[in-house]
Coordinates of C-alpha atoms and ligand atoms in Angstrom, one line a residue:
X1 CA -9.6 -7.2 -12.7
X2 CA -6.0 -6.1 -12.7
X3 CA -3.8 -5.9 -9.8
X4 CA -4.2 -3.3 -7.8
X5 CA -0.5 -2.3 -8.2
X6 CA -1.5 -1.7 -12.0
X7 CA -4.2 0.6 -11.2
X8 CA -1.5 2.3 -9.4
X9 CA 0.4 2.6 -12.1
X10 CA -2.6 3.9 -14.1
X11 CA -3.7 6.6 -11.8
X12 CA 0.3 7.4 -11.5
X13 CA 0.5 7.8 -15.8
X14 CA -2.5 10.2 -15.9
X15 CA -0.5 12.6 -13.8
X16 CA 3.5 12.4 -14.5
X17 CA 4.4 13.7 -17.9
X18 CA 8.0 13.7 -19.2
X19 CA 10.3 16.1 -17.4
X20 CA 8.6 15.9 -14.1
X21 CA 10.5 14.8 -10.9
X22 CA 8.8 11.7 -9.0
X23 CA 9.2 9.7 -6.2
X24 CA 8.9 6.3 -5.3
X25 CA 8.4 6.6 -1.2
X26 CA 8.3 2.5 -0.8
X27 CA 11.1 1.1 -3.6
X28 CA 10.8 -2.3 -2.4
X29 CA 11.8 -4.6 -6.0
X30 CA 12.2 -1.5 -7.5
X31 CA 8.6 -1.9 -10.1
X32 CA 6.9 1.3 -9.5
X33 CA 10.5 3.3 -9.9
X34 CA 11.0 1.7 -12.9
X35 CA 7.3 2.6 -14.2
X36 CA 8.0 6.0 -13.2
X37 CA 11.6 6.2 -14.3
X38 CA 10.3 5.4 -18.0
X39 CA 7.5 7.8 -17.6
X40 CA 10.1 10.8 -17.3
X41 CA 12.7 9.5 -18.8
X42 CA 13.8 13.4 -19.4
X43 CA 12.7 13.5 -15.3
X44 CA 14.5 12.7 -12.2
X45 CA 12.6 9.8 -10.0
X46 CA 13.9 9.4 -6.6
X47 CA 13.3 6.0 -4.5
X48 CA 13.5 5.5 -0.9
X49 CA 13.9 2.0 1.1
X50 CA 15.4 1.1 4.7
X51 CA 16.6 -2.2 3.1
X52 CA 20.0 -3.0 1.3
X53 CA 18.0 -5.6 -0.4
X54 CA 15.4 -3.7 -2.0
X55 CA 18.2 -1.0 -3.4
X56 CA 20.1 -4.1 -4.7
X57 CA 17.0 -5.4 -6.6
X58 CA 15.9 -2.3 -8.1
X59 CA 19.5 -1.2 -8.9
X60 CA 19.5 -4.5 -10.7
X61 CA 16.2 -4.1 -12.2
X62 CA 17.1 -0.5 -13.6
X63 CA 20.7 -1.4 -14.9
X64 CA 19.0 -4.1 -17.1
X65 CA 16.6 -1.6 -18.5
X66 CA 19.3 0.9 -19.6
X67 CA 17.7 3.5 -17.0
X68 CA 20.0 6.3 -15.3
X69 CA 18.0 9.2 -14.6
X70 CA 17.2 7.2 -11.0
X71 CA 18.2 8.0 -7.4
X72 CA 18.4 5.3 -5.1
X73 CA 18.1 6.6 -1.6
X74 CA 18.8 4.1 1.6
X75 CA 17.1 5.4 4.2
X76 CA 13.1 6.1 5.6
X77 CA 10.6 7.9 3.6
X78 CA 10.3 10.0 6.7
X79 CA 13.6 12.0 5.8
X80 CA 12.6 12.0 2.2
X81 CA 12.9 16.5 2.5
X82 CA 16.5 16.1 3.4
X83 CA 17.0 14.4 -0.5
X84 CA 14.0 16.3 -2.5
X85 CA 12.4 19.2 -3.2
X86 CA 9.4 19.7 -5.5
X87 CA 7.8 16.5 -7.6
X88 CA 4.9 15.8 -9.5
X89 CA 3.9 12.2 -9.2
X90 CA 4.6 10.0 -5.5
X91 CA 3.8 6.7 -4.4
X92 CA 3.6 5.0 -1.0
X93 CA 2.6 1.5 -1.5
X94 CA 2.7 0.0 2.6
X95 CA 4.1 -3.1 3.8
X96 CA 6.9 -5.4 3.7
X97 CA 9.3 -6.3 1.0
X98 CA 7.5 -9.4 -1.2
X99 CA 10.0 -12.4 0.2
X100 CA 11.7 -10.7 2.8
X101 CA 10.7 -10.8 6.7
X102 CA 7.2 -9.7 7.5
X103 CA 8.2 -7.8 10.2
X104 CA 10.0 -5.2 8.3
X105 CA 7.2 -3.5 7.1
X106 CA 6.0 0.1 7.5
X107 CA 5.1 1.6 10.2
X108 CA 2.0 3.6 11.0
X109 CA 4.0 6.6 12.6
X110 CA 7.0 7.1 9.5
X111 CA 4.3 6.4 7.2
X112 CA 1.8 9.6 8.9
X113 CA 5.2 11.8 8.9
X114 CA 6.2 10.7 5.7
X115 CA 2.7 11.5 4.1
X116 CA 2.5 14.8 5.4
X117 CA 5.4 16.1 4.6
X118 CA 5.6 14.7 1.4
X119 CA 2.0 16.5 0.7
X120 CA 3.7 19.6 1.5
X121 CA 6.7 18.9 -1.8
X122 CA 4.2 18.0 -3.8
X123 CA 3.5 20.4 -6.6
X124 CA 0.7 21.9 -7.8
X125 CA -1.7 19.8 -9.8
X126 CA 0.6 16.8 -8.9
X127 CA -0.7 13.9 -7.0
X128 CA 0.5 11.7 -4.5
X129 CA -0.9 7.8 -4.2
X130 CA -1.2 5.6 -1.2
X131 CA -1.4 1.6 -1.8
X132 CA -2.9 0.1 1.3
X133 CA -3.4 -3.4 2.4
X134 CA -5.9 -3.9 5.3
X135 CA -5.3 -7.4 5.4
X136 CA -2.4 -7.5 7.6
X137 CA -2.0 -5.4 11.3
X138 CA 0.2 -3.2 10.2
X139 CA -1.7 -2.3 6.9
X140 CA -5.2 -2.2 8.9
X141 CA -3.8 0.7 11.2
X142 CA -2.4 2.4 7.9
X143 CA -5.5 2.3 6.4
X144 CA -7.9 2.9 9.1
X145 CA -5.7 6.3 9.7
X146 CA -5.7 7.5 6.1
X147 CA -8.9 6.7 5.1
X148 CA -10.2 9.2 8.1
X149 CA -6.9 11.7 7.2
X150 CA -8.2 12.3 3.7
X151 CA -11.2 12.9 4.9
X152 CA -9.6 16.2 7.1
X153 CA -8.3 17.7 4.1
X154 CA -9.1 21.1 3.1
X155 CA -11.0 20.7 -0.2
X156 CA -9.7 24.1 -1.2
X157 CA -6.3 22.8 -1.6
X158 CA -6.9 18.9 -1.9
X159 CA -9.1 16.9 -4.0
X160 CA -8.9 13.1 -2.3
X161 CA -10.5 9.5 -3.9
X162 CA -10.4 5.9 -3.2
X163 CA -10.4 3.1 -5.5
X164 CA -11.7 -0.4 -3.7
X165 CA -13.2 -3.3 -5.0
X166 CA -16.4 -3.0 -2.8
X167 CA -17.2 -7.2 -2.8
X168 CA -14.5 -8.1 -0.7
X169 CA -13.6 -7.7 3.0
X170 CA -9.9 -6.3 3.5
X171 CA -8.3 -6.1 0.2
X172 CA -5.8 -3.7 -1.1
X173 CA -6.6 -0.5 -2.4
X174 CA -5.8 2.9 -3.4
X175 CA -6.4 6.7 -2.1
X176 CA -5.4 9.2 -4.4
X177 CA -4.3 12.9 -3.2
X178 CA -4.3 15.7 -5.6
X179 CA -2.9 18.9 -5.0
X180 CA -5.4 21.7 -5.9
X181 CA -3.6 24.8 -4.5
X182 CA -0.6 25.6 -2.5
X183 CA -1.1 26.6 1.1
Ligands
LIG201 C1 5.2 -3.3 -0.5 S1 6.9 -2.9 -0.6 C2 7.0 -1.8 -2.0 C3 6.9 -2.5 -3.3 C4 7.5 -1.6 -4.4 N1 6.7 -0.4 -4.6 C5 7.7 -2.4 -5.7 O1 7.3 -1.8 -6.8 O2 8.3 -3.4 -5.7 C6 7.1 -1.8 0.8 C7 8.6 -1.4 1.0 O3 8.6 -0.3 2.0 C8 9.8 -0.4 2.6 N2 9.8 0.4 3.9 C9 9.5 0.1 5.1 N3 9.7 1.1 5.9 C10 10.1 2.1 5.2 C11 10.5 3.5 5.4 N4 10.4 4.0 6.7 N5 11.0 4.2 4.4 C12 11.1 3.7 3.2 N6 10.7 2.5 2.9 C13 10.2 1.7 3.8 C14 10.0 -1.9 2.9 O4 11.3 -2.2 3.2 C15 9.5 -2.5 1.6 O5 10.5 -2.8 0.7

């Protein structure tokens, strides 16, 4: 199997087509704004992290590459409305910055604001995509909470899946929200 991360990615191409905004709600090393950054190049992709750190990386990542149509954005997903407006294609993948202190990770309340109000920028036919990880406390509170949240949805204006390998207790995985209609 691939990562889950490339699944992501997959479920993330079948949506964003050139010219669309997206957003990267979790930049992190700055891999799923690059993905999206080079899947719009003609698009604007903004990406959001609390950490110096993970701007630096992905600022470093995305100079290599030759890629300017990015906007790196230092502060929580949670604020994200005061910085965008509409987009196509989002990504929240939870936790902590690979390398960095555990502890910084996200945090079930910013990441239930965040999700909501980011479901209410999200344009029609777009689709917004949660990475989960169950495995660590943190991540099992996440998930728990949207796994039951998508479930709430109206299915008038949502359409909502998960993709989870079935075989194996706690491992990463991936709800998908699309946006049928606006409210
Ligand atoms: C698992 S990493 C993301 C990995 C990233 N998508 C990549 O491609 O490398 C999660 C990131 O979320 C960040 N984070 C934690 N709380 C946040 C918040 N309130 N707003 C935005 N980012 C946050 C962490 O600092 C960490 O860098």
């Amino acid at each position: 199997m691939k990562r889950i991360v490339d699944y992501a990615q997959l479920f993330m191409k079948e949506y964003l087509k050139d010219g669309d905004t997206a957003v990267d709600f979790t930049m992190g090393n700055g891999y799923d704004t690059l993905f999206l950054a080079k899947h719009t190049p003609h698009g604007k992709v903004y990406a959001f992290d609390v950490l110096e750190q993970a701007l630096k990386n992905t600022k470093a990542k995305l100079s290599w590459e030759g890629i300017e149509n990015v906007e790196l954005i230092l502060d929580g997903h949670e604020h994200a409305e005061r910085y965008i407006s509409r987009f196509k294609v989002g990504v929240f993948n939870f936790g902590y910055l690979p390398g960095n202190n555990k502890e910084e990770t996200t945090l079930l309340k910013t990441s239930q604001e965040a999700v909501e109000k980011a479901l209410k920028r999200l344009e029609r036919k777009g689709v917004l995509i949660l990475v989960l990880y169950p495995g660590h406390e943190q991540g099992a509170l996440e998930s728990h909470y949207f796994s039951s949240y998508i479930q709430s949805l109206d299915t008038y204006y949502y359409e909502c899946f998960t993709f989870k390998m079935e075989n194996k207790t706690d491992c990463p995985y991936i709800i998908g929200i699309e946006k049928k209609r606006e409210k």
